[in-house]
PDB file of C-alpha atoms in Angstrom:
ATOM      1  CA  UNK I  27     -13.714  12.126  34.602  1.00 56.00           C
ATOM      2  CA  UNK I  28     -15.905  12.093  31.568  1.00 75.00           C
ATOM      3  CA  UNK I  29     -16.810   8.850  29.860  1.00 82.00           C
ATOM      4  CA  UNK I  30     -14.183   7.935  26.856  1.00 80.00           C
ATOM      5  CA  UNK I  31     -15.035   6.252  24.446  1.00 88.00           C
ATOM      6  CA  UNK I  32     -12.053   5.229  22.796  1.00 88.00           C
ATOM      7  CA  UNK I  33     -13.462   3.035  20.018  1.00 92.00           C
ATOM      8  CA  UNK I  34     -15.882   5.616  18.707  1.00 91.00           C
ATOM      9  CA  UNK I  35     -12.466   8.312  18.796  1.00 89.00           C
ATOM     10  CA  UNK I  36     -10.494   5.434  16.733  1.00 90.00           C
ATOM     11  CA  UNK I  37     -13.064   5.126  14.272  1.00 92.00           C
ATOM     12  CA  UNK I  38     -13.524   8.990  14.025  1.00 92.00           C
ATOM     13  CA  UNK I  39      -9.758   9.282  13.445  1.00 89.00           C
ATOM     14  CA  UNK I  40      -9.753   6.720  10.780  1.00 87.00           C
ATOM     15  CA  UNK I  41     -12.151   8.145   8.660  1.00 89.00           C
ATOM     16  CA  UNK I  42     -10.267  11.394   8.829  1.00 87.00           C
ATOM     17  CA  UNK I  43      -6.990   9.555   7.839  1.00 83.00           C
ATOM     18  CA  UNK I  44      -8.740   8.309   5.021  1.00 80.00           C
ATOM     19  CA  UNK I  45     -10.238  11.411   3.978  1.00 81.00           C
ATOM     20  CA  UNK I  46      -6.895  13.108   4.583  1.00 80.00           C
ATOM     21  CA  UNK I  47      -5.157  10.033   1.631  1.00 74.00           C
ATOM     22  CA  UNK I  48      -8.230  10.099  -0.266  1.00 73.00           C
ATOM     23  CA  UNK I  49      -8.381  14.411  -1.039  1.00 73.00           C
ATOM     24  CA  UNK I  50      -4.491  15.095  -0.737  1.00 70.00           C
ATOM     25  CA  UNK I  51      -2.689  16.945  -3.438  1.00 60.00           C
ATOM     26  CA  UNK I  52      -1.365  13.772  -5.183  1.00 60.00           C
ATOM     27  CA  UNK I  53      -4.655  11.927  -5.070  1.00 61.00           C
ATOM     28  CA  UNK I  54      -5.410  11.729  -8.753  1.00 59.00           C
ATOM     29  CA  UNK I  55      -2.306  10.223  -9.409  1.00 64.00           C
ATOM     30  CA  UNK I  56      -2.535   7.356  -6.659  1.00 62.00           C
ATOM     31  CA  UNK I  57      -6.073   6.977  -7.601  1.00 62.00           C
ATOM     32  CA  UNK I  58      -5.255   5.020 -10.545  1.00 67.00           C
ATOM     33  CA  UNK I  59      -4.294   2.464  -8.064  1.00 69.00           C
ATOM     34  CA  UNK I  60      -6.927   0.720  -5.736  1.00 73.00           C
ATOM     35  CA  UNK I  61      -6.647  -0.091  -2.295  1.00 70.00           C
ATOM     36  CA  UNK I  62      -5.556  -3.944  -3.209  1.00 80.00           C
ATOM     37  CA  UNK I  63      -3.204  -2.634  -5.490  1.00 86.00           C
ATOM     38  CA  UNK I  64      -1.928   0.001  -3.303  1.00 85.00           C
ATOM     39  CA  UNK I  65      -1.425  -2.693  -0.562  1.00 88.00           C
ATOM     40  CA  UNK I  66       0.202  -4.989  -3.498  1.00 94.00           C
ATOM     41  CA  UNK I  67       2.396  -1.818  -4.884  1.00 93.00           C
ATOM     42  CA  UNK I  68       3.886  -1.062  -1.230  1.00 91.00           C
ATOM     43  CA  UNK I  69       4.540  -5.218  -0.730  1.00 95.00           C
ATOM     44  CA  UNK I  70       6.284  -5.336  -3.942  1.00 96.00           C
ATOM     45  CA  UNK I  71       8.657  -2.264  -2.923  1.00 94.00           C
ATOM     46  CA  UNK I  72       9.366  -3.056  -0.118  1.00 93.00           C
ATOM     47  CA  UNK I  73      10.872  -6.671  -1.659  1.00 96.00           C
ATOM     48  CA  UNK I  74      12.131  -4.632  -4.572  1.00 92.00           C
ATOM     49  CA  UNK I  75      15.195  -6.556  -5.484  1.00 91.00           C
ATOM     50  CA  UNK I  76      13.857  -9.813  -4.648  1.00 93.00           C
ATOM     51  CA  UNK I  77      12.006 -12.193  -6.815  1.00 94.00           C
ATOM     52  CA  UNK I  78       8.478 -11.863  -5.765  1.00 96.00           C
ATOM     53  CA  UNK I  79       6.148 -14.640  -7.366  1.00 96.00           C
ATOM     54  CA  UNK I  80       2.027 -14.443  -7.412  1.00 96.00           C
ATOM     55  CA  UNK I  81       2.389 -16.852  -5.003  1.00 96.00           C
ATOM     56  CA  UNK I  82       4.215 -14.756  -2.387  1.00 97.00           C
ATOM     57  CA  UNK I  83       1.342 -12.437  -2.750  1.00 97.00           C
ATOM     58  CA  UNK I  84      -1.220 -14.775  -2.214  1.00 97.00           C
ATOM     59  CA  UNK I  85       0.877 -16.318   0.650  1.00 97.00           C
ATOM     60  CA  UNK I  86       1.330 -12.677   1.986  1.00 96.00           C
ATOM     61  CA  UNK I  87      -1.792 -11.548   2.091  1.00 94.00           C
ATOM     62  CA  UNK I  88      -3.639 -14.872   2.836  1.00 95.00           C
ATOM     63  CA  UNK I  89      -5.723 -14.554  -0.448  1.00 94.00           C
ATOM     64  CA  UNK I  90      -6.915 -17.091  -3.199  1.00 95.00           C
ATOM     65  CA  UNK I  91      -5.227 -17.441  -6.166  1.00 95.00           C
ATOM     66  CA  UNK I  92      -7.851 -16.491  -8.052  1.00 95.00           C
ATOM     67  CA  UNK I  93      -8.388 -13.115  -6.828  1.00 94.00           C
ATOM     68  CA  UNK I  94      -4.870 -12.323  -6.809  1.00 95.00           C
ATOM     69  CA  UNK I  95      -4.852 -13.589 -10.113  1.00 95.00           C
ATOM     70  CA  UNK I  96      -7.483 -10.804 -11.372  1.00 95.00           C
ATOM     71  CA  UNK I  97      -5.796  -8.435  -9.290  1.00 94.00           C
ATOM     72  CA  UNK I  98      -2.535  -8.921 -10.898  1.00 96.00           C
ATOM     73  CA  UNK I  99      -4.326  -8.981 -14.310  1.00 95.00           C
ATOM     74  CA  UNK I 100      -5.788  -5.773 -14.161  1.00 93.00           C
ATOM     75  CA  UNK I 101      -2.548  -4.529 -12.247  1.00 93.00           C
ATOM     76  CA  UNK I 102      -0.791  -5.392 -15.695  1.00 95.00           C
ATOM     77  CA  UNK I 103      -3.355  -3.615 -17.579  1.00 94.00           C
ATOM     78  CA  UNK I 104      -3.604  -0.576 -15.914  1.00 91.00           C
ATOM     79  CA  UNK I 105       0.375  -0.745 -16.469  1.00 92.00           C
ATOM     80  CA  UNK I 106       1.683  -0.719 -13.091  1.00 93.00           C
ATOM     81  CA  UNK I 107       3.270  -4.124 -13.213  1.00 96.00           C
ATOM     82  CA  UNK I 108       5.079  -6.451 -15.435  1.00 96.00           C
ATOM     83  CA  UNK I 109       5.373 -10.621 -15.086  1.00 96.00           C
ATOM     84  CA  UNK I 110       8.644 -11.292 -15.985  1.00 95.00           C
ATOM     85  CA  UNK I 111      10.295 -14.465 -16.982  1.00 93.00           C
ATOM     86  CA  UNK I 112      12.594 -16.168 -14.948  1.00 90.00           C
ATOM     87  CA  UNK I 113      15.954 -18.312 -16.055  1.00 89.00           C
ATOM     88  CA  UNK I 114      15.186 -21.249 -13.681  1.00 86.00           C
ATOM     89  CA  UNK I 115      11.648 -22.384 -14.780  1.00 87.00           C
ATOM     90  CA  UNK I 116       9.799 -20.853 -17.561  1.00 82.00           C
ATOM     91  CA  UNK I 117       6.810 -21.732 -16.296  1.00 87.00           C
ATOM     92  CA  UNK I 118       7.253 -18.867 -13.392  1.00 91.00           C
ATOM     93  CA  UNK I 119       6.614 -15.350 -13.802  1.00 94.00           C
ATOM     94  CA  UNK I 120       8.152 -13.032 -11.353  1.00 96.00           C
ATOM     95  CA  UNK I 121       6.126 -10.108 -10.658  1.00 97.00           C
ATOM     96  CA  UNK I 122       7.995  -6.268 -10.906  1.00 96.00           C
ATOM     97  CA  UNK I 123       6.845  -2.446 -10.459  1.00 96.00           C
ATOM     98  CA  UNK I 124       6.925  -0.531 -13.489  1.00 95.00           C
ATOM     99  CA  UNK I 125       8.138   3.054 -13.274  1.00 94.00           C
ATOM    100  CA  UNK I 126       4.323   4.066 -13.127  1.00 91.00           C
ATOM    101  CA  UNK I 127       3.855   2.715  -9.904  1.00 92.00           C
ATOM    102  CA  UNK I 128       7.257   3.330  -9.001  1.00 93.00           C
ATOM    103  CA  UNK I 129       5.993   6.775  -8.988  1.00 90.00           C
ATOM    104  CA  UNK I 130       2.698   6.224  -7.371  1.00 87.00           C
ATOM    105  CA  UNK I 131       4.684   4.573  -4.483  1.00 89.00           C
ATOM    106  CA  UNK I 132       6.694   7.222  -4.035  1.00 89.00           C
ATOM    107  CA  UNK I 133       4.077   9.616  -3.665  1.00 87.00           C
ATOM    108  CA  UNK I 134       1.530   7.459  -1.249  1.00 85.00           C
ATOM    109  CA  UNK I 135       5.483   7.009   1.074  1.00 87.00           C
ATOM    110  CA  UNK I 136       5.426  10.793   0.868  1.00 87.00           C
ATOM    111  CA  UNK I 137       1.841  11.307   1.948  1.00 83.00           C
ATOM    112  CA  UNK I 138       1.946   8.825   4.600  1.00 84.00           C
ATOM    113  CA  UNK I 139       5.182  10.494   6.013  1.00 89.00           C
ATOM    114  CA  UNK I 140       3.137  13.886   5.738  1.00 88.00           C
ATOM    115  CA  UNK I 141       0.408  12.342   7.901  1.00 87.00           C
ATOM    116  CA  UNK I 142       2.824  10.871  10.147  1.00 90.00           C
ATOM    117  CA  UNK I 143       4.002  14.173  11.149  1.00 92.00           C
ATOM    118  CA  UNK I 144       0.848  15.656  11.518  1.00 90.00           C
ATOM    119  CA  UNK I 145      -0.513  12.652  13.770  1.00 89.00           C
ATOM    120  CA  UNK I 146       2.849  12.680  16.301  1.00 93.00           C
ATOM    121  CA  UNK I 147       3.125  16.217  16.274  1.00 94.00           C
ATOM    122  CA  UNK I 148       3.174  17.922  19.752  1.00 95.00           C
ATOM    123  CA  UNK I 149       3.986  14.385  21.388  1.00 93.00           C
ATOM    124  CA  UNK I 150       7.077  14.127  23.423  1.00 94.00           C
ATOM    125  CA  UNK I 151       8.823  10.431  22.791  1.00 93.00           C
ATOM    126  CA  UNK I 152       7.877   9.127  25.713  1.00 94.00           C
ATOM    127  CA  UNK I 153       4.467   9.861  25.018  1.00 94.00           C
ATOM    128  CA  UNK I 154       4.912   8.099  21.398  1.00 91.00           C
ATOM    129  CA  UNK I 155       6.279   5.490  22.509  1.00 91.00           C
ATOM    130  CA  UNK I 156       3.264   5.176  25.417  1.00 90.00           C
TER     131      UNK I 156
END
């Protein structure tokens, strides 16, 4: 049986996933958003309905306040999140999508349901599931 290298086949097949996110036919719409903000986008819709503080980001992600701080800045500048007041303490700001990332999650849930397919295609569920 020939030598597998199973590593070097990971790695391969991770830099064509990226590729695959990084050239499909929504990518200069997601582009606006970054990889942390991508990962920060999905978090936040995922806990859509929930009030979602810069801490629980920090705590989340296991990530200084200070970057997630900057992140969050430019997040708000780039207009793909608002801090929000909250009725409890003034002093906190919960943290919400606007509908411009709304949007840019919808279309990296799309994508990544488009690559899901392509990956698991062929495989019987047993296999998957191996």
């Amino acid at each position: 049986m020939e030598n597998i290298r199973i590593g070097l086949e990971l790695r391969a097949l991770s830099n064509t996933i990226r590729r695959y996110f990084e050239f499909s036919s929504y990518g200069t719409e997601i582009q606006r958003a970054t990889g942390n903000n991508k990962w920060i986008i999905r978090f936040l819709a995922e806990n859509e309905g929930q009030d979602i503080f810069q801490k629980d980001i920090e705590n989340y992600f296991s990530v200084a306040r200070s970057t997630v701080s900057k992140v969050l800045n430019l997040m708000e500048q780039k207009g793909m999140i608002q801090r929000l007041p909250v009725v409890q303490d003034a002093r906190l700001k919960k943290i919400v999508l606007t509908e411009e990332a709304k949007k840019i999650q919808g279309l990296m849930r799309e994508d990544s349901e488009r690559m899901e397919r392509i990956l698991t295609k062929g495989f019987t569920e047993k296999e998957l599931e191996t």
